[in-house]
Coordinates of C-alpha atoms in Angstrom, one line a residue:
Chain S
X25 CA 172.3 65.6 29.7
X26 CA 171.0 68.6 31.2
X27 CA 169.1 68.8 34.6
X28 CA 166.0 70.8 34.9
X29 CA 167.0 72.0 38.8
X30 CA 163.6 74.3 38.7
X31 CA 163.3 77.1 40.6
X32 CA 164.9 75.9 44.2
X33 CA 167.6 74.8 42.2
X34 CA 167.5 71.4 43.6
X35 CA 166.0 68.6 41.9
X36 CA 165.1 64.8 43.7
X37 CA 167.6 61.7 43.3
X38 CA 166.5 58.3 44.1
X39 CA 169.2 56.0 45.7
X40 CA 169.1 51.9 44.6
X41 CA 170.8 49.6 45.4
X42 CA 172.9 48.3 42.0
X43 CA 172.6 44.9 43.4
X44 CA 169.2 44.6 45.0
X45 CA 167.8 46.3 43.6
X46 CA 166.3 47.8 46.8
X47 CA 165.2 51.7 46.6
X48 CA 167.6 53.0 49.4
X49 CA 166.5 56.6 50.2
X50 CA 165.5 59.8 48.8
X51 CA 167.1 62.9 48.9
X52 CA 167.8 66.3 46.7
X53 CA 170.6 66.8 44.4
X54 CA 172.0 70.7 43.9
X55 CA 174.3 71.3 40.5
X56 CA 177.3 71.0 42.8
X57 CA 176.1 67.8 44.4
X58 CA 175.7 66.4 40.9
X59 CA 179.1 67.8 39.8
X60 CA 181.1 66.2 43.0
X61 CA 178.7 63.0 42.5
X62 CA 180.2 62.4 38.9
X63 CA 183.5 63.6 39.3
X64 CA 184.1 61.4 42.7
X65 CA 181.6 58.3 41.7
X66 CA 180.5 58.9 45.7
X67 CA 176.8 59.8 46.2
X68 CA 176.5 63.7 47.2
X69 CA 173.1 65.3 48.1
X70 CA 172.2 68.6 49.1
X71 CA 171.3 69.0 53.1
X72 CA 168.4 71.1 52.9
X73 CA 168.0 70.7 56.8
X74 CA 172.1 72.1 56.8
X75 CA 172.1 74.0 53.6
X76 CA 175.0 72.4 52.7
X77 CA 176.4 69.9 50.0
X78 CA 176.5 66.5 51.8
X79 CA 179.0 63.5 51.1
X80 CA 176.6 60.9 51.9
X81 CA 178.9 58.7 54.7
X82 CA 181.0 61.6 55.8
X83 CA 180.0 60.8 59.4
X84 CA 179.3 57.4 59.1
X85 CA 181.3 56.2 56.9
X86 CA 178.3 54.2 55.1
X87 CA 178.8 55.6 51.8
X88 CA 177.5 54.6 48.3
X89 CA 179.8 54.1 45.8
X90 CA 177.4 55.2 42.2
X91 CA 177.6 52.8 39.8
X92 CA 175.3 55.0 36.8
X93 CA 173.4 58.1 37.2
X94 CA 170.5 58.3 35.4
X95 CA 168.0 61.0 34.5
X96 CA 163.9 60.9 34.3
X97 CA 162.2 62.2 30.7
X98 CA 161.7 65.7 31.6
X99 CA 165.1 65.4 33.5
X100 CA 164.0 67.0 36.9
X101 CA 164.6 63.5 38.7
X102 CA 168.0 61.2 38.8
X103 CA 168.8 57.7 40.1
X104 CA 171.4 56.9 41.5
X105 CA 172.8 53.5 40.9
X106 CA 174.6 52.8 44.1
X107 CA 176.4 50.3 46.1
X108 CA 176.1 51.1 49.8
X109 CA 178.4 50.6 52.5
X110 CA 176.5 49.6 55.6
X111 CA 172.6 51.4 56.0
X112 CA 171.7 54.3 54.0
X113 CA 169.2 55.4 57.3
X114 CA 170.5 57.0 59.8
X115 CA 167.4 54.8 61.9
X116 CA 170.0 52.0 60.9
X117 CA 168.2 50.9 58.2
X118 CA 169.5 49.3 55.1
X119 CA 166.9 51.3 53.3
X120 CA 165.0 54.3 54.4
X121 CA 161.8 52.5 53.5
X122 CA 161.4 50.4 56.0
X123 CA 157.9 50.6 57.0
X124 CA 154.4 50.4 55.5
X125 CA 151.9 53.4 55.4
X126 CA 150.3 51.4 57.8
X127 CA 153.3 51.7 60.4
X128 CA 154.7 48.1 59.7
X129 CA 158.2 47.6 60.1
X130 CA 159.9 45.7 57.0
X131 CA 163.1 46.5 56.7
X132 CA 166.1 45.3 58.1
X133 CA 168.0 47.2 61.0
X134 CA 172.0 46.5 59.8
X135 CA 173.5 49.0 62.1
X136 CA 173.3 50.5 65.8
X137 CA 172.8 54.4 65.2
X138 CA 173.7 55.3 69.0
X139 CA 176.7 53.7 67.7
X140 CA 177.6 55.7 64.8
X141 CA 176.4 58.8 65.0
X142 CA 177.9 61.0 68.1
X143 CA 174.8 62.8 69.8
X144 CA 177.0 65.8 70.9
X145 CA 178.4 66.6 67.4
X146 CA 174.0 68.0 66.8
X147 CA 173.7 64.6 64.9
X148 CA 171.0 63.2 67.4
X149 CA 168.4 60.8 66.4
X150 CA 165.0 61.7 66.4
X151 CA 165.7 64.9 65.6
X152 CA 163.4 65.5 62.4
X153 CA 166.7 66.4 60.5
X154 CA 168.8 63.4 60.8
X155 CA 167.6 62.2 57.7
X156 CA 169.9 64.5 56.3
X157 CA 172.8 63.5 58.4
X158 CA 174.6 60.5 56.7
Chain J
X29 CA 151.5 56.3 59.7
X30 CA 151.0 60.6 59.2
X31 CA 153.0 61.8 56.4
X32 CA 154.8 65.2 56.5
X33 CA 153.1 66.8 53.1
X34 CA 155.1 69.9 54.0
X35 CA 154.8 74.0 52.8
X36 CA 153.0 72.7 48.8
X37 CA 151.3 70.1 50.3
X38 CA 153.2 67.5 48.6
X39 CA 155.3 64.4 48.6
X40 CA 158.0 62.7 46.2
X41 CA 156.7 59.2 45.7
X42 CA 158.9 56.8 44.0
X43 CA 156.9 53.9 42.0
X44 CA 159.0 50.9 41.8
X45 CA 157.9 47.3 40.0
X46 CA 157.6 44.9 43.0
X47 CA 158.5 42.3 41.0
X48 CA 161.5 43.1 39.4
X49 CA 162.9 46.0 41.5
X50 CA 162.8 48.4 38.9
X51 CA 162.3 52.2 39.3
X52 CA 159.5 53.2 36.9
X53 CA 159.0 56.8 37.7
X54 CA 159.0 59.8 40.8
X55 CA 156.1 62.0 41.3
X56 CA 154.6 64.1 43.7
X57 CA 151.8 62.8 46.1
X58 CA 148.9 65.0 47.7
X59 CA 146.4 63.8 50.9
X60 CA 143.8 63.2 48.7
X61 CA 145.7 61.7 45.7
X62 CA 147.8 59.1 48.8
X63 CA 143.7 58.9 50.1
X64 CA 142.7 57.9 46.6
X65 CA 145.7 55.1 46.3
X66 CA 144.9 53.6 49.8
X67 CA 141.4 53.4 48.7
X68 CA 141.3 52.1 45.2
X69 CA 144.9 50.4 45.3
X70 CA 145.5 52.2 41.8
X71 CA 148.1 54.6 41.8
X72 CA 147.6 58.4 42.4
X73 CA 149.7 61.0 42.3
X74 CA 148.9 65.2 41.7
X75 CA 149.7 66.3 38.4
X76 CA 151.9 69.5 39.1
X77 CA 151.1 71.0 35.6
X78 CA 147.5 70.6 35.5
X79 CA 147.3 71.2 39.2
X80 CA 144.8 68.4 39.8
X81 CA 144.8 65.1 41.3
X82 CA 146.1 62.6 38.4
X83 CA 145.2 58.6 38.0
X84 CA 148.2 57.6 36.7
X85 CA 146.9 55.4 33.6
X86 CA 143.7 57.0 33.7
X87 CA 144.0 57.9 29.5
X88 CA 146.7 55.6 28.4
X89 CA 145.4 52.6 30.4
X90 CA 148.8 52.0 31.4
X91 CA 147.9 51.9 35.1
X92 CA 149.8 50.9 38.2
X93 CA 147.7 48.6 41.4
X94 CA 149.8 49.4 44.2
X95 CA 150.3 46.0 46.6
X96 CA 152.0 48.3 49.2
X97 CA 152.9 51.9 50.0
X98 CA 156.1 52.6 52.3
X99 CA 157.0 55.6 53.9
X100 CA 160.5 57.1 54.4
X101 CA 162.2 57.6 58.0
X102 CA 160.9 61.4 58.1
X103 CA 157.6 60.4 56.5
X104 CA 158.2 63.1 53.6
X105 CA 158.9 60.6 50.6
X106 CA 156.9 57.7 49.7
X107 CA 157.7 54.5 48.1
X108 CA 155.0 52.9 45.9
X109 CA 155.5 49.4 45.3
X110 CA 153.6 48.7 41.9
X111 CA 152.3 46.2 38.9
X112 CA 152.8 48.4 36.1
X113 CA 150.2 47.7 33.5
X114 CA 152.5 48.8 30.0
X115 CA 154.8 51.1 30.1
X116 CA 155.1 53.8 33.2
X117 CA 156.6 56.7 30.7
X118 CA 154.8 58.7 28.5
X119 CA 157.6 58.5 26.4
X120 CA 157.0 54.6 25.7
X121 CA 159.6 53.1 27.9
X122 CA 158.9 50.6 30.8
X123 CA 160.6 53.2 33.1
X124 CA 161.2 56.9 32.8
X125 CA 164.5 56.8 34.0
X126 CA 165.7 55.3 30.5
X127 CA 168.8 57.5 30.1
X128 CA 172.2 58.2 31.9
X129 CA 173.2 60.9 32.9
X130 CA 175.8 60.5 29.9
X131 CA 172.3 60.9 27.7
X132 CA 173.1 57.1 26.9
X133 CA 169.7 54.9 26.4
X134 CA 169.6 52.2 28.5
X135 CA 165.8 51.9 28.8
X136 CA 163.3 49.4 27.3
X137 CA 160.5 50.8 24.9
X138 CA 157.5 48.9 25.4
X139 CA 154.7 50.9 23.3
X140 CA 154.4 53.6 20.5
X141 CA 153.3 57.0 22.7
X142 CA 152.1 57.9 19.3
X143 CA 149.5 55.5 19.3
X144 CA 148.5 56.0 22.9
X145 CA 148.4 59.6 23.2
X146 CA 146.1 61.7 21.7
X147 CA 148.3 65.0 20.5
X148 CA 145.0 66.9 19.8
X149 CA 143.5 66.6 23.4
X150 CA 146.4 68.7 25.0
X151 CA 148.8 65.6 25.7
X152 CA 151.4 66.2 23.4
X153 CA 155.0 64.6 23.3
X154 CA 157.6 67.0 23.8
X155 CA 155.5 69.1 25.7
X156 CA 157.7 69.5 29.1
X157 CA 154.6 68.9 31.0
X158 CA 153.8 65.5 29.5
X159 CA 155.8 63.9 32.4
X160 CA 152.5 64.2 34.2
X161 CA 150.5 62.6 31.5
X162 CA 150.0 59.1 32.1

C-alpha cells in the first residue's frame, strides 16, 4: 500500500495492543520509521521533539513487537498491531490514555519511570517531550 | 484537563468501540468540535477538507455517542471511546483501518456507501477527501 505522508512527510500511527485490545499511544510515523517498522517487526516512530527516527524501547527497553500494520481509507493513518513489553508511557503507564478529559486517572501505572529513564541522559519527566522518549 | 491544540489548532483523536476494543477511525479534533462532543456526547471532529466543524454521522446517520473522552500524557492526542451507530468508514466497513499494510482486507463491510452517500451532493467515493465525510 502506499502512505499518503502529506506535506510534513509524517503521517499518525496508532499503537494497540494485539491482545487487549487497549489503544496504547499515539505517535507519527516518517517513510523510514515505516520502512525499519516492517523490516524489523519492532515499532519505530518519528521523534518530532528529537527529529529523529525512534526505536520505540531503545531506552527502556519496553518495546512493541508489531504483530500487523494496517492502513486507514485515504491511507494517511496506520495501526499498529502491537504486543508491548512493559508500559508504552513514559508516565509508566501501560497506555498513554490513562486519564479522562475530566482529569480522572484510569489507567494502570506498571512501571516506576524514575526507574527507567536516567534524568541526566535529557530524558527527564515532566519535560513536555518525554512523550517522545521511549 | 486543557488540551494542547498546538500551531493548526488541532488534535489527532482516535475513536475506538468501547465495547469491543476496536479502532474505528483517527481524525482531527478542534476546541469547539471537543466543546461540541463534551456537550452533546455525539462525536465531533473538524473536517480538514471542508475546513468546518464536522458531526460525524450527521448525513449518513452512522453516528458515534461518546461514553468517555481520554486524553494522552502530553494532552495532544485524544482518545474517543464510542458506540458506533453502522459503519465508522465512508467506505462501508465497521472500521476504516480495514486493510494491511500488505493492501490485504481484513475489515468487515457492514453497509453499501452507495446507498448512503449521495454522489451528487459533493460526497463522492473515491474522492480523497471523503475520509472526512461521515
Amino acid at each position: 500500500m502506499e502512505v499518503d505522508f502529506g506535506d510534513d512527510g509524517l503521517v499518525p500511527a496508532v499503537a494497540q495492543d494485539a491482545d487487549s485490545g487497549a489503544v496504547l499511544m499515539l505517535a507519527y510515523v516518517s517513510p523510514a520509521a515505516l520502512e525499519a517498522t516492517l523490516e524489523t517487526s519492532t515499532a519505530h516512530y518519528y521523534s518530532r521533539s528529537r527529529e529523529e527516527l525512534w526505536e520505540k524501547g531503545a531506552t527502556s527497553g519496553h518495546t512493541q513487537s508489531v504483530e500487523e500494520v494496517r492502513v486507514d481509507c485515504d491511507a494517511d493513518a496506520l495501526l499498529y498491531l502491537v504486543d508491548q513489553t512493559g508500559g508504552a508511557c513514559h508516565t509508566g503507564h501501560r497506555s498513554c490514555f490513562y486519564r479522562t478529559i475530566e482529569g480522572d486517572n484510569v489507567g494502570e501505572r506498571v512501571f516506576d519511570p524514575n526507574a527507567v529513564y536516567d534524568s541526566e541522559d535529557g530524558n527527564e519527566i515532566g519535560n513536555e517531550d518525554t512523550s517522545e522518549d521511549d
